[in-house]
Coordinates of N, CA and C in Angstrom, one line a residue:
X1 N 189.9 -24.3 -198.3 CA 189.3 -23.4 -197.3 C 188.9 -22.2 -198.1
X2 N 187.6 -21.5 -198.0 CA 187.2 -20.3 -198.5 C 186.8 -19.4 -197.2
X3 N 187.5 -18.1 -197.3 CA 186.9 -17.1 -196.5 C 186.2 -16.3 -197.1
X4 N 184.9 -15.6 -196.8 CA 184.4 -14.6 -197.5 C 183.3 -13.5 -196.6
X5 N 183.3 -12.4 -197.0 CA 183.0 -11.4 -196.1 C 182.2 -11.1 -197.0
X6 N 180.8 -11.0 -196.0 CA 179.6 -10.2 -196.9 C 179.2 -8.9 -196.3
X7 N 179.8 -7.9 -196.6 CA 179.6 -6.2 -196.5 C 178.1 -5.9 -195.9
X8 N 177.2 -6.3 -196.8 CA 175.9 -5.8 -196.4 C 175.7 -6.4 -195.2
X9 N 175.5 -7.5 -194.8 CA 175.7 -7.9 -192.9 C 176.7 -7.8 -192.2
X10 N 177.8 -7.7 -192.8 CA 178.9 -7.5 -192.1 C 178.9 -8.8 -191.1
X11 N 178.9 -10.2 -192.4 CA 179.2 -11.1 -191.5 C 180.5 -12.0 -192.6
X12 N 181.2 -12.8 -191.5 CA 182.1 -13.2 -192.0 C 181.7 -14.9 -192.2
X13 N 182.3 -15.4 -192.9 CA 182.3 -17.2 -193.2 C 183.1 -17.8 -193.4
X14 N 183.4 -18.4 -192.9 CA 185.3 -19.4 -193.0 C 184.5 -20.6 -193.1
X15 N 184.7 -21.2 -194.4 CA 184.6 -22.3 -194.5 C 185.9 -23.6 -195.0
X16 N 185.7 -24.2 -193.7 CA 187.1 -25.5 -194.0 C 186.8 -26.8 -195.0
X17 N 185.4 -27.2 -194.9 CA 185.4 -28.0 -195.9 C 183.9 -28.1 -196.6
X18 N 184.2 -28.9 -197.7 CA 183.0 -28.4 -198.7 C 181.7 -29.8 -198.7
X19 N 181.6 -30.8 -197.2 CA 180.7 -31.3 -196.8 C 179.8 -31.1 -196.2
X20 N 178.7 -31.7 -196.6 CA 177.0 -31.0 -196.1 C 177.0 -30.6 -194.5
X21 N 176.4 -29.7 -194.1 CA 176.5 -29.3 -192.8 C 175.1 -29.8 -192.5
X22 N 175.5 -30.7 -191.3 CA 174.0 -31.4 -190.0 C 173.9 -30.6 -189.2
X23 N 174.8 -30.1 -188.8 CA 174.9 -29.4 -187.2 C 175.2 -28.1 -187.0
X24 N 174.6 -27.5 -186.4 CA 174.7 -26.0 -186.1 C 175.3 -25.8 -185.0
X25 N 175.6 -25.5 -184.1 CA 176.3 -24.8 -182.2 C 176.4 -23.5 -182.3
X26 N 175.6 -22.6 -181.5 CA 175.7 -21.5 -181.1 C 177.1 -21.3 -180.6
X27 N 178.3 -20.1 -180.4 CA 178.9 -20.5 -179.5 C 178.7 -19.0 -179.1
X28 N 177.6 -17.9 -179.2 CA 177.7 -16.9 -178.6 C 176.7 -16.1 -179.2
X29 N 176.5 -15.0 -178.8 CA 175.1 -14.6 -179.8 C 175.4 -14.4 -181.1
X30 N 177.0 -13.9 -181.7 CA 176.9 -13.6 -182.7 C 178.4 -14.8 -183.6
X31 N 178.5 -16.2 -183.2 CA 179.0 -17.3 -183.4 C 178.5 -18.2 -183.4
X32 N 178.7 -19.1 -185.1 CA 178.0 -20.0 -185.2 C 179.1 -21.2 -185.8
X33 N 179.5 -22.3 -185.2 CA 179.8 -23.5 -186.0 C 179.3 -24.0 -186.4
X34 N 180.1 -24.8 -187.5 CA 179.0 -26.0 -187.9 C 179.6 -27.1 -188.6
X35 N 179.0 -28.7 -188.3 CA 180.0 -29.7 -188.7 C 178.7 -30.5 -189.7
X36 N 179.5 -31.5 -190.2 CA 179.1 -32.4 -191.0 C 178.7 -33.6 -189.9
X37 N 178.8 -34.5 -191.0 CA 177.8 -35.8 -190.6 C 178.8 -37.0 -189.4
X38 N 179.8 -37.0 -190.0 CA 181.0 -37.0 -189.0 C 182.0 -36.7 -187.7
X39 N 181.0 -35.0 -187.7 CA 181.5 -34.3 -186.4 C 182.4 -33.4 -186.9
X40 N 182.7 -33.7 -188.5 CA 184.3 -32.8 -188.5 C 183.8 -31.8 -189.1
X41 N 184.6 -30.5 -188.2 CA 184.3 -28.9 -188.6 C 184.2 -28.3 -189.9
X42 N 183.0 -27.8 -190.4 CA 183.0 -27.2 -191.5 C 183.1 -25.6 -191.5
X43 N 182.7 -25.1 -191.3 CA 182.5 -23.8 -190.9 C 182.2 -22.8 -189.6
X44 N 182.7 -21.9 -189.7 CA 182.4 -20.4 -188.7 C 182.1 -19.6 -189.4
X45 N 180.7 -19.1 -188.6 CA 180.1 -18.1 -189.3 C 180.3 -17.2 -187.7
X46 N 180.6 -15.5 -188.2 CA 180.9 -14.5 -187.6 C 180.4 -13.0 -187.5
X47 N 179.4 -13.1 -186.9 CA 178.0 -11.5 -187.3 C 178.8 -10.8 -186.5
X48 N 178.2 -9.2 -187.2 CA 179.2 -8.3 -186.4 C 180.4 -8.1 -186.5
X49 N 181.2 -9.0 -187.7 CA 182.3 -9.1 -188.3 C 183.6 -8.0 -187.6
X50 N 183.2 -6.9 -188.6 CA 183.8 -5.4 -188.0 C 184.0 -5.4 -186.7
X51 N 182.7 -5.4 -185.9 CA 183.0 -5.2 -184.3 C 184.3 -6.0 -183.8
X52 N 183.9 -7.3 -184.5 CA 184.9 -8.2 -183.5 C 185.8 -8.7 -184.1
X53 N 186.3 -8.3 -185.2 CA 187.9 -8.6 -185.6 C 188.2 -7.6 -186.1
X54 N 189.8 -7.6 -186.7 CA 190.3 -6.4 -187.4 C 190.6 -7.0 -188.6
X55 N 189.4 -7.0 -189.5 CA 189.1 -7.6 -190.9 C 190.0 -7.1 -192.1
X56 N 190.7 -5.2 -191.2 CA 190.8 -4.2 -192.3 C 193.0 -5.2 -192.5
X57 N 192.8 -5.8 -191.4 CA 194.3 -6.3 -191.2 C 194.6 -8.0 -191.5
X58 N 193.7 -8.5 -192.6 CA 193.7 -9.5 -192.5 C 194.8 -10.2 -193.7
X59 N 195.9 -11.3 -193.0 CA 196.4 -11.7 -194.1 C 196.3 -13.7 -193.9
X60 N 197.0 -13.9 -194.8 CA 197.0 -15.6 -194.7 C 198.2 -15.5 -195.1
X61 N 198.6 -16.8 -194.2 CA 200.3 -17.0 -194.0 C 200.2 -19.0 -193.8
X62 N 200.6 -19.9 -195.0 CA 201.2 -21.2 -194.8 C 202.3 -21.5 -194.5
X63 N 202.5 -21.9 -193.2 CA 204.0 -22.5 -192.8 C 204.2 -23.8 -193.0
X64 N 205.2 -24.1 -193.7 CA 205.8 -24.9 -194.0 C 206.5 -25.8 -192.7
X65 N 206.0 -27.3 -192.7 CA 206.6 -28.4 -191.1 C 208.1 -28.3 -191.5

């Protein structure tokens, strides 16, 4: 998984996997998924980043089953 934040748009990108993306879905004016050939989720893309999360507080945490 790669997260990356691009400053000059202040958009964000989570990407879960590293297969070609077919599909696009709006899920809002400023949310975009998108899957592979399979249906399985590759990415969120997030405009307006700043507005709508608190990016300045962001950590990653793996829990162990």
């Amino acid at each position: 998984m790669k997260i990356r934040y691009f400053s000059d748009t202040d958009t964000l990108f989570i990407r879960f996997r590293e297969s070609d993306i077919v599909e696009t879905r709006d899920i809002d004016e400023g949310t975009l998924i998108e899957f592979d050939a399979n249906g399985q989720l590759c990415a969120i893309t997030v405009e307006h980043a700043k507005e709508r999360a608190d990016l300045s507080h962001f950590s990653f945490e793996q829990v162990a089953a």
